[in-house]
Short mmCIF file of C-alpha atoms and ligand atoms in Angstrom, two decimals:
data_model
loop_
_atom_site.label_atom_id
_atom_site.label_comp_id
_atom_site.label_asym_id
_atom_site.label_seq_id
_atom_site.Cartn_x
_atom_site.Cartn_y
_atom_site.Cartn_z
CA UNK A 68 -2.23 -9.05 16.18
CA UNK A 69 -4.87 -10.02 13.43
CA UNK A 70 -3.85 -9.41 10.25
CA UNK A 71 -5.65 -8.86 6.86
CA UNK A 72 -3.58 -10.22 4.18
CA UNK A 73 -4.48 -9.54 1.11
CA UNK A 74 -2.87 -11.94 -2.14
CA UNK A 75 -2.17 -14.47 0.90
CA UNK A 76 -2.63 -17.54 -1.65
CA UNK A 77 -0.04 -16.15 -3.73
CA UNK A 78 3.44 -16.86 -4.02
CA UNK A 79 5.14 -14.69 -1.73
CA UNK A 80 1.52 -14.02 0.29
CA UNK A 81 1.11 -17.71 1.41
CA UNK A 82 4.97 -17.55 2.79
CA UNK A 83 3.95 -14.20 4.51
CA UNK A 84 1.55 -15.88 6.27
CA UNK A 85 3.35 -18.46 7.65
CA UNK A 86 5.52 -16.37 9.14
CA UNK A 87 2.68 -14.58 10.62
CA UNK A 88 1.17 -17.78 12.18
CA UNK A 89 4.80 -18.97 12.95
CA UNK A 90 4.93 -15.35 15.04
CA UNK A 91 2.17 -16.05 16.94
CA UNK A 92 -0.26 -13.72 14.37
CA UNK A 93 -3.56 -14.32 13.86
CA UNK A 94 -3.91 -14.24 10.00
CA UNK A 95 -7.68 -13.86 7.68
CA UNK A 96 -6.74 -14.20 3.88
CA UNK A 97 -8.41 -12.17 1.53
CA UNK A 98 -7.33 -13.98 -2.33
CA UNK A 99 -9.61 -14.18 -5.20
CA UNK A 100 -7.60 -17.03 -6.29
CA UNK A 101 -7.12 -15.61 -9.73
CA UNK A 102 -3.29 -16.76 -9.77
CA UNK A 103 -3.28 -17.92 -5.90
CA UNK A 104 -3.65 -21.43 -4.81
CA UNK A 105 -6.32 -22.10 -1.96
CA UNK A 106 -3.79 -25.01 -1.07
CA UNK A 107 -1.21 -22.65 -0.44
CA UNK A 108 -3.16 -20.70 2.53
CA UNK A 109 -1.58 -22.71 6.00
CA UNK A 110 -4.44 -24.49 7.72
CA UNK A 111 -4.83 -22.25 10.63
CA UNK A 112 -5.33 -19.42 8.63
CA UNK A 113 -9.12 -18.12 8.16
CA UNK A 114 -9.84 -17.48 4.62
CA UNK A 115 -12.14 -15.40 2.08
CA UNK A 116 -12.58 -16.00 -1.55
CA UNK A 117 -12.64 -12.16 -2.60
CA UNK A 118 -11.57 -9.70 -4.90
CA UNK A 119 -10.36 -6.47 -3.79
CA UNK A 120 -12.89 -4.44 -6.19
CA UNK A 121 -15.58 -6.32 -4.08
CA UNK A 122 -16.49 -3.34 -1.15
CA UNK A 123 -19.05 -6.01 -0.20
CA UNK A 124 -16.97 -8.83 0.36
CA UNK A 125 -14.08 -6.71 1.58
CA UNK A 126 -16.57 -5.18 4.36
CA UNK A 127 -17.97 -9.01 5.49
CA UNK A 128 -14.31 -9.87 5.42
CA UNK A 129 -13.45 -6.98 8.03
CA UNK A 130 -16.52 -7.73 10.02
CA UNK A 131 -15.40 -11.38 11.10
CA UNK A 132 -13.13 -9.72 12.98
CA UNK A 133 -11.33 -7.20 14.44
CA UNK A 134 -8.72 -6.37 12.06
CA UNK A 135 -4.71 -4.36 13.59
CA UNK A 136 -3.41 -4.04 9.99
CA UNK A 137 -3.71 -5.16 6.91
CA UNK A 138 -0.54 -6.72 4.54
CA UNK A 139 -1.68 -5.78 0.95
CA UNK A 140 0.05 -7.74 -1.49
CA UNK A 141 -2.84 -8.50 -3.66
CA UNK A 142 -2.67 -6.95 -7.17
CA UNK A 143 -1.52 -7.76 -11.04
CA UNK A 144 2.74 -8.37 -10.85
CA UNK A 145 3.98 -9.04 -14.54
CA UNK A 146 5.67 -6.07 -16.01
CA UNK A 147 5.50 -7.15 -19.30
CA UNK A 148 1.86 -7.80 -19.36
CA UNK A 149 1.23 -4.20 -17.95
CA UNK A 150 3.01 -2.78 -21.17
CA UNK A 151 -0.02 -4.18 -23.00
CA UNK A 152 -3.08 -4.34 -20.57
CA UNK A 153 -2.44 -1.27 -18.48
CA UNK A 154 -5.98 -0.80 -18.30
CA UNK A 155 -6.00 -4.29 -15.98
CA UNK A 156 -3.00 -2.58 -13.69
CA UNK A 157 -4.41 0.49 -12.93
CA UNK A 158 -7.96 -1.07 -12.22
CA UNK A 159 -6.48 -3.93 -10.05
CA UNK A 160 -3.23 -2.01 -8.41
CA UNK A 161 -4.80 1.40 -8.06
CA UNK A 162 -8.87 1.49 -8.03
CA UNK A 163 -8.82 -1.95 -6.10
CA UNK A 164 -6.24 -0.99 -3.69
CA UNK A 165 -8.31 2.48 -2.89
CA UNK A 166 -11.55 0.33 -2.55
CA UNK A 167 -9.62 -1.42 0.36
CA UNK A 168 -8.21 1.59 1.94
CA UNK A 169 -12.15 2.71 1.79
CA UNK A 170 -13.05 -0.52 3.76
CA UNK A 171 -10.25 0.19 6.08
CA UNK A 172 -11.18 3.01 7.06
CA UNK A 173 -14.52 2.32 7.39
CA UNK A 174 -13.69 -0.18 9.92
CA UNK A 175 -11.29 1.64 11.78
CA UNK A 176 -7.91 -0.06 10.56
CA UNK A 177 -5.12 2.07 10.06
CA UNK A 178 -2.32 0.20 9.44
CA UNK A 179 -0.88 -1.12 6.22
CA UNK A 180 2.03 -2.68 4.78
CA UNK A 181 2.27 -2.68 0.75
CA UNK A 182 3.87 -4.86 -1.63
CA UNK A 183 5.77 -2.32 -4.04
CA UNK A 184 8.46 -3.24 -6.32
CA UNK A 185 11.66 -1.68 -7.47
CA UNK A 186 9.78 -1.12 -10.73
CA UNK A 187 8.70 2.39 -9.08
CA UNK A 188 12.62 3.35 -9.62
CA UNK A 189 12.48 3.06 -13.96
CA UNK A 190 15.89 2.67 -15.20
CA UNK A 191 18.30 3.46 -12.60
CA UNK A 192 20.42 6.36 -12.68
CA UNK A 193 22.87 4.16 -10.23
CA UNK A 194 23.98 0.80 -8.72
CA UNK A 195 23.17 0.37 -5.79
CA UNK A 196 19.48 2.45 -5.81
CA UNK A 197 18.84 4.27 -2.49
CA UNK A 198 14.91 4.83 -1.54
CA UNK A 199 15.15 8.55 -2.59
CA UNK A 200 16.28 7.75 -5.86
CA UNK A 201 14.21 9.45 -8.88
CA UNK A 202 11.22 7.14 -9.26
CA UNK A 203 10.72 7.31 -13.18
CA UNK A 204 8.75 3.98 -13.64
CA UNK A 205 8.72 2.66 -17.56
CA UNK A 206 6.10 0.41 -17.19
CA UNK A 207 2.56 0.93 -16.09
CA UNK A 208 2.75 -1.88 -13.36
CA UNK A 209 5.75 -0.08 -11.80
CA UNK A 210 3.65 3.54 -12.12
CA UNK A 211 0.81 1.52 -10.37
CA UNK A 212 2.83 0.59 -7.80
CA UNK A 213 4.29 4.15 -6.91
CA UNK A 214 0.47 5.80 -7.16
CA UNK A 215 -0.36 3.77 -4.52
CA UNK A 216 2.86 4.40 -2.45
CA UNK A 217 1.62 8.33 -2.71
CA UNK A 218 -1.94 7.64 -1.77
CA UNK A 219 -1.05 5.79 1.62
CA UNK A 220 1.21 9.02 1.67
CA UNK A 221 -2.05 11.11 1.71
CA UNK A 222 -4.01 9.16 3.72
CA UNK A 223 -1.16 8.96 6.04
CA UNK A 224 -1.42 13.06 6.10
CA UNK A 225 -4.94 13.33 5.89
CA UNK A 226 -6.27 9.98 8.12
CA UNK A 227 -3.44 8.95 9.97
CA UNK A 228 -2.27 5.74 8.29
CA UNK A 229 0.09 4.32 9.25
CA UNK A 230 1.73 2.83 6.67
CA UNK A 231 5.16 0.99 4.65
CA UNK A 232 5.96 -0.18 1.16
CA UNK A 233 8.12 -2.68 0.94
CA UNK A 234 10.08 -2.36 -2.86
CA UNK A 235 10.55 -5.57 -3.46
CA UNK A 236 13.80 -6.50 -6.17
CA UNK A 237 13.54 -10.18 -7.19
CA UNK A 238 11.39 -12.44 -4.82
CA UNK A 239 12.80 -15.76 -5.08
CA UNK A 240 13.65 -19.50 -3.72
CA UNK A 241 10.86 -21.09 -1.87
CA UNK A 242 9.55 -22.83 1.74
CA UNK A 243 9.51 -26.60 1.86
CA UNK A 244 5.99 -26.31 1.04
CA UNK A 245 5.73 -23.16 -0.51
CA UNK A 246 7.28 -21.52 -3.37
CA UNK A 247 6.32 -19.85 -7.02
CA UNK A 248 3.16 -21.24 -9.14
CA UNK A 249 2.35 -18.61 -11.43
CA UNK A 250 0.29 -19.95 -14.33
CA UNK A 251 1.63 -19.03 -17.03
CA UNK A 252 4.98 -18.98 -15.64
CA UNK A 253 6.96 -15.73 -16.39
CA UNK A 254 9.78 -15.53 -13.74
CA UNK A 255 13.50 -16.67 -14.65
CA UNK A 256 14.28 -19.15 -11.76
CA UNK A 257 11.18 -21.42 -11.94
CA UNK A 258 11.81 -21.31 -15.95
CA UNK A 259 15.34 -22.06 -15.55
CA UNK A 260 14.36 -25.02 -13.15
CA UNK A 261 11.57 -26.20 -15.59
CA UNK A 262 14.51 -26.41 -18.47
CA UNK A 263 16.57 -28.50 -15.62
CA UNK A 264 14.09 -30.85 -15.65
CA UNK A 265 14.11 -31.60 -19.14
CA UNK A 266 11.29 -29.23 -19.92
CA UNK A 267 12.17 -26.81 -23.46
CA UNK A 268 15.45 -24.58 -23.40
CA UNK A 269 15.00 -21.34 -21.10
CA UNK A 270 14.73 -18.08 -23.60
CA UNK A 271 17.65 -15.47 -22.55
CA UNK A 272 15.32 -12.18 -23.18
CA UNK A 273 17.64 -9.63 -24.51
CA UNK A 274 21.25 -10.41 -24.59
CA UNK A 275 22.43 -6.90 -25.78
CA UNK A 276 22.39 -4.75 -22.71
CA UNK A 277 24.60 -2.58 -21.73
CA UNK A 278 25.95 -5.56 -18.87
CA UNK A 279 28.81 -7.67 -17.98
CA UNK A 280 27.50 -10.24 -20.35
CA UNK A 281 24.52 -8.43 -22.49
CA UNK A 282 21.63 -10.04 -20.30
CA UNK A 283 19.69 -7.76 -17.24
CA UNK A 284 21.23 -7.84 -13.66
CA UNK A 285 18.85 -8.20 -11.05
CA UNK A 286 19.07 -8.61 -7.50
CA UNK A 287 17.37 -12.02 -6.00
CA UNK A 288 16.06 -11.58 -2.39
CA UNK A 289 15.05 -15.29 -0.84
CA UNK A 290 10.86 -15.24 -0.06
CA UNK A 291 11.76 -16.29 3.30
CA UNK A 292 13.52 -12.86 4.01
CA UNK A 293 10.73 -10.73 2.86
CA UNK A 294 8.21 -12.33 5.10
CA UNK A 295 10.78 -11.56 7.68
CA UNK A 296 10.59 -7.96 6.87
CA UNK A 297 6.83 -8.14 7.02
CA UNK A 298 7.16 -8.96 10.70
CA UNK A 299 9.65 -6.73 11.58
CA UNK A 300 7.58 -3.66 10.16
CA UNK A 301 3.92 -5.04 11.86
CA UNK A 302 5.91 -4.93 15.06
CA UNK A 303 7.42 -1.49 14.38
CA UNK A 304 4.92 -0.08 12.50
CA UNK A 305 3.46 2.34 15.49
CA UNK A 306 6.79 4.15 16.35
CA UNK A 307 9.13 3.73 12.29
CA UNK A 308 8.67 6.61 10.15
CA UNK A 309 6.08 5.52 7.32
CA UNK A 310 7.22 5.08 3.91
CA UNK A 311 9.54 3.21 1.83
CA UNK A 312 12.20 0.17 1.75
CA UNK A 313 14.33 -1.53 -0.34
CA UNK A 314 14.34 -5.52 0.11
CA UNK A 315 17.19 -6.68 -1.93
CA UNK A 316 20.72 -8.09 -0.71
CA UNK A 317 22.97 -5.48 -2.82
CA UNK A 318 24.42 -7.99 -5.16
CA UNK A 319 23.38 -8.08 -8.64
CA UNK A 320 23.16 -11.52 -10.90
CA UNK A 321 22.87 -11.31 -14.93
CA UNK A 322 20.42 -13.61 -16.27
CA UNK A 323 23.15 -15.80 -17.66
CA UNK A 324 24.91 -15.82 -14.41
CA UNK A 325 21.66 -17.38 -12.40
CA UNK A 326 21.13 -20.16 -15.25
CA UNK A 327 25.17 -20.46 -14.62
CA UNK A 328 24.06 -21.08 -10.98
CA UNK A 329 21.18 -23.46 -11.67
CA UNK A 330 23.81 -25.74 -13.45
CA UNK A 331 25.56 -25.98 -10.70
CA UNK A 332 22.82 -26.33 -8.52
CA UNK A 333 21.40 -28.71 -10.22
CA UNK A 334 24.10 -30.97 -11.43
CA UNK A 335 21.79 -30.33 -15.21
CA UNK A 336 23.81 -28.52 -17.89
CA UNK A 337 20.67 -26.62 -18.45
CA UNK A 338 19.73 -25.47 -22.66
CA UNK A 339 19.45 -21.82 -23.66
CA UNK A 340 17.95 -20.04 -26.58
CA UNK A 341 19.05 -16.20 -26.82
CA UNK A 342 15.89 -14.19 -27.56
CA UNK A 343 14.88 -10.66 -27.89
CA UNK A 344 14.39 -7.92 -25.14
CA UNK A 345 11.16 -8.07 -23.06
CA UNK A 346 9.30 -5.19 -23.30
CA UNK A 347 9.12 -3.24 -19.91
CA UNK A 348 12.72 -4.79 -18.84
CA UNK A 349 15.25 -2.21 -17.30
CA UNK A 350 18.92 -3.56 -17.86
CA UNK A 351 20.20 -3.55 -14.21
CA UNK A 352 18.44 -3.25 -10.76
CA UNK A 353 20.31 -3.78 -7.73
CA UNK A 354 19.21 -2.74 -4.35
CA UNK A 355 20.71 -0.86 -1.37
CA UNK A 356 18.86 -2.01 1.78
CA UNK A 357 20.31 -0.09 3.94
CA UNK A 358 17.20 1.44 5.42
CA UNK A 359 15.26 -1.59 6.06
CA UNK A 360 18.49 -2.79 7.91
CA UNK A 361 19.01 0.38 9.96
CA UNK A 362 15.80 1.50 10.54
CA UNK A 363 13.59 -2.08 10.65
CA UNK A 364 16.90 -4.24 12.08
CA UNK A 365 16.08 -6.26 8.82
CA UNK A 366 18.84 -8.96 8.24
CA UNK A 367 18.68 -11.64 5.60
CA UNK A 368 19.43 -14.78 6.58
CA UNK A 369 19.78 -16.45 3.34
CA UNK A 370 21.56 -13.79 0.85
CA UNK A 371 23.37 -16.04 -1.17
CA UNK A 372 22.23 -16.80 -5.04
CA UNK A 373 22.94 -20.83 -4.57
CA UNK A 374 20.89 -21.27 -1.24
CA UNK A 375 18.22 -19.48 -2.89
CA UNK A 376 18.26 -21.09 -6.57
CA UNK A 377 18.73 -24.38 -4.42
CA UNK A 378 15.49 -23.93 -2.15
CA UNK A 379 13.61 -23.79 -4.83
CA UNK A 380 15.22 -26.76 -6.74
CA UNK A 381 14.36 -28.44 -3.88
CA UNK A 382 10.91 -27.99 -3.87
CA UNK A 383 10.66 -28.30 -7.42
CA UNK A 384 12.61 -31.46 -7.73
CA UNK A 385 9.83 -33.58 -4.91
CA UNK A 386 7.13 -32.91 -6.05
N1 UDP B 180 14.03 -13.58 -17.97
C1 UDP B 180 14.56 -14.37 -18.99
N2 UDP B 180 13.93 -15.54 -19.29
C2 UDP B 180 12.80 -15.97 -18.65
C3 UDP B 180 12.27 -15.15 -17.63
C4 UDP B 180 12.91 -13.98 -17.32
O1 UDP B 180 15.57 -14.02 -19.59
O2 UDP B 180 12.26 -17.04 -19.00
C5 UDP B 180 14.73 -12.35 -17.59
C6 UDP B 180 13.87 -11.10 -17.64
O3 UDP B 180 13.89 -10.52 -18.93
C7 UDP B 180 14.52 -10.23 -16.58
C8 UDP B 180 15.06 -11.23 -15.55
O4 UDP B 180 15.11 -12.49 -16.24
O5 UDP B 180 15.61 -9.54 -17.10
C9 UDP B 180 14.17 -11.39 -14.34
O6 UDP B 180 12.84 -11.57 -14.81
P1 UDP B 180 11.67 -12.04 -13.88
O7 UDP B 180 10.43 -12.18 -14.75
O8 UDP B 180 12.08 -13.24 -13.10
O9 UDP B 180 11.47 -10.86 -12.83
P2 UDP B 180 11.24 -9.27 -13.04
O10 UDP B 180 12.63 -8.67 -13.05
O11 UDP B 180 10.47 -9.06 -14.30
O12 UDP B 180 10.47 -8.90 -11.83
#
């Protein structure tokens, strides 16, 4: 198929399309480079410098070819920031995203997989969290992310999407080539590596949760998995019923457990400075992918906390 991927210089976009080239996919990347890397797009992928508010651009970029779905995965991604810009999140994650549904449509494309988070699910009510869990988001980039869930809903009603959000817990580990640069860094595991390399002590945010240890649980899902569920649901995407999944593997890590980890991993005893909470921060998500196994045939092949804190040490380490 040719596929539209929007955010495809980004972090967990660039190892999407890989797997889409590695699959046989034809792949056009749509990345305004605002946090992507133009290095990170794989050679024999075509590519367009756009932003997703850009109807112009967005309707060239449909035109240079015919386009089976589109993987939208564009869009602003730090929680914390969205407790103080929301104005940026609901601009980029909901006005943007509805500007390329517009060009879809207009071109005849009705198929889309979205890259939603398990920030749609607020603070959990239970361990695991099931897709039909009460979605009370507490930050605006998690409400931005369920609004657009509910529009492909609509459109899927009204225009015959077809359509899937993957809720995404914690993206992590990396490619041999490919893994996170986010500028300024935010995310725990490249931090924690950073500090393993001699870089300043990793801050603990919040240590006073109500947790095993005081620090937030979260559950890591390798990068390499989630592109895996991206191909599954292209393939499927005709004859699954539309909606939601989880992409997690069910086993929750506290903050001090992964630096724990990266120790080990590393060989480093790595330095740690207990700070406050984080604004936006629930204290534990943990996923039940139960769905995308059942209903996708979704398996991950690297589930394990080491393999994944070790594939991106790996990458880290060379270059
Ligand atoms: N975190 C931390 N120190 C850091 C970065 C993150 O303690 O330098 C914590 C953060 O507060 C959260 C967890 O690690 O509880 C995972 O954060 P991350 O930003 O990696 O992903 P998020 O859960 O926000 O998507």
């Amino acid at each position: 198929m040719n596929v539209l991927v929007t955010g495809g210089a980004g972090y967990v976009g660039s190892v999407v399309t890989d797997g889409l080239l590695r699959a046989g996919h034809r792949v056009l990347v749509v990345d305004n480079l605002q946090q992507g890397h133009r290095q990170a797009v794989p050679e024999s992928a075509d590519f367009v410098q756009a932003d997703i508010a850009d109807a112009g651009a967005l309707d060239a970029a449909f035109g240079r070819m015919p386009i089976d779905a589109v993987m939208h995965m564009a869009g602003e991604t730090v929680v914390e920031y969205s407790t103080t810009d929301p104005r940026r999140y609901f601009a980029n994650n909901v006005v943007g995203g509805l500007n390329l549904l517009d060009v879809m449509l207009k071109h005849n494309v009705r198929r889309m997989v979205f890259s939603s988070s398990a920030a749609v699910y607020g603070e959990p009510l239970t361990a695991p969290i099931e897709e039909d869990h009460p979605r009370n988001p507490i930050n605006s980039y998690g409400l931005t992310k369920l609004m657009f869930e509910q529009i492909m809903g609509w459109y899927g009603t009204a225009y015959g999407l077809r359509h899937v959000s993957f809720r995404y817990f914690n993206a992590a580990g990396a490619t041999e080539r490919l893994g996170e640069d986010h500028v300024p860094e935010t995310h725990l595991i490249p931090n924690v590596l950073k500090a393993a390399l001699g870089g300043k002590a990793v801050s603990v945010f919040g240590t006073d949760y109500p947790t095993k240890d005081g620090s937030c649980v979260r559950d890591y899902v390798h990068v390499l998995d989630i592109a895996a569920a991206h191909i599954l649901a292209l393939e499927k995407l005709d004859t699954i019923r539309p909606g939601a999944f989880n992409l997690g593997n069910g086993q929750g890590y506290s903050v001090l457990e992964v630096i724990e980890v990266a120790s080990r991993v590393t060989g480093v005893s790595i330095p740690v400075t207990r700070a406050g909470r984080r604004a936006g921060d629930p204290a534990v998500l943990v996923a039940s992918s139960g769905r995308a196994r059942s209903e996708l045939g979704w398996s991950p092949q690297h589930p394990g906390l080491e393999d994944i804190v070790a594939s991106a040490w790996r990458r880290t380490s060379t270059r």
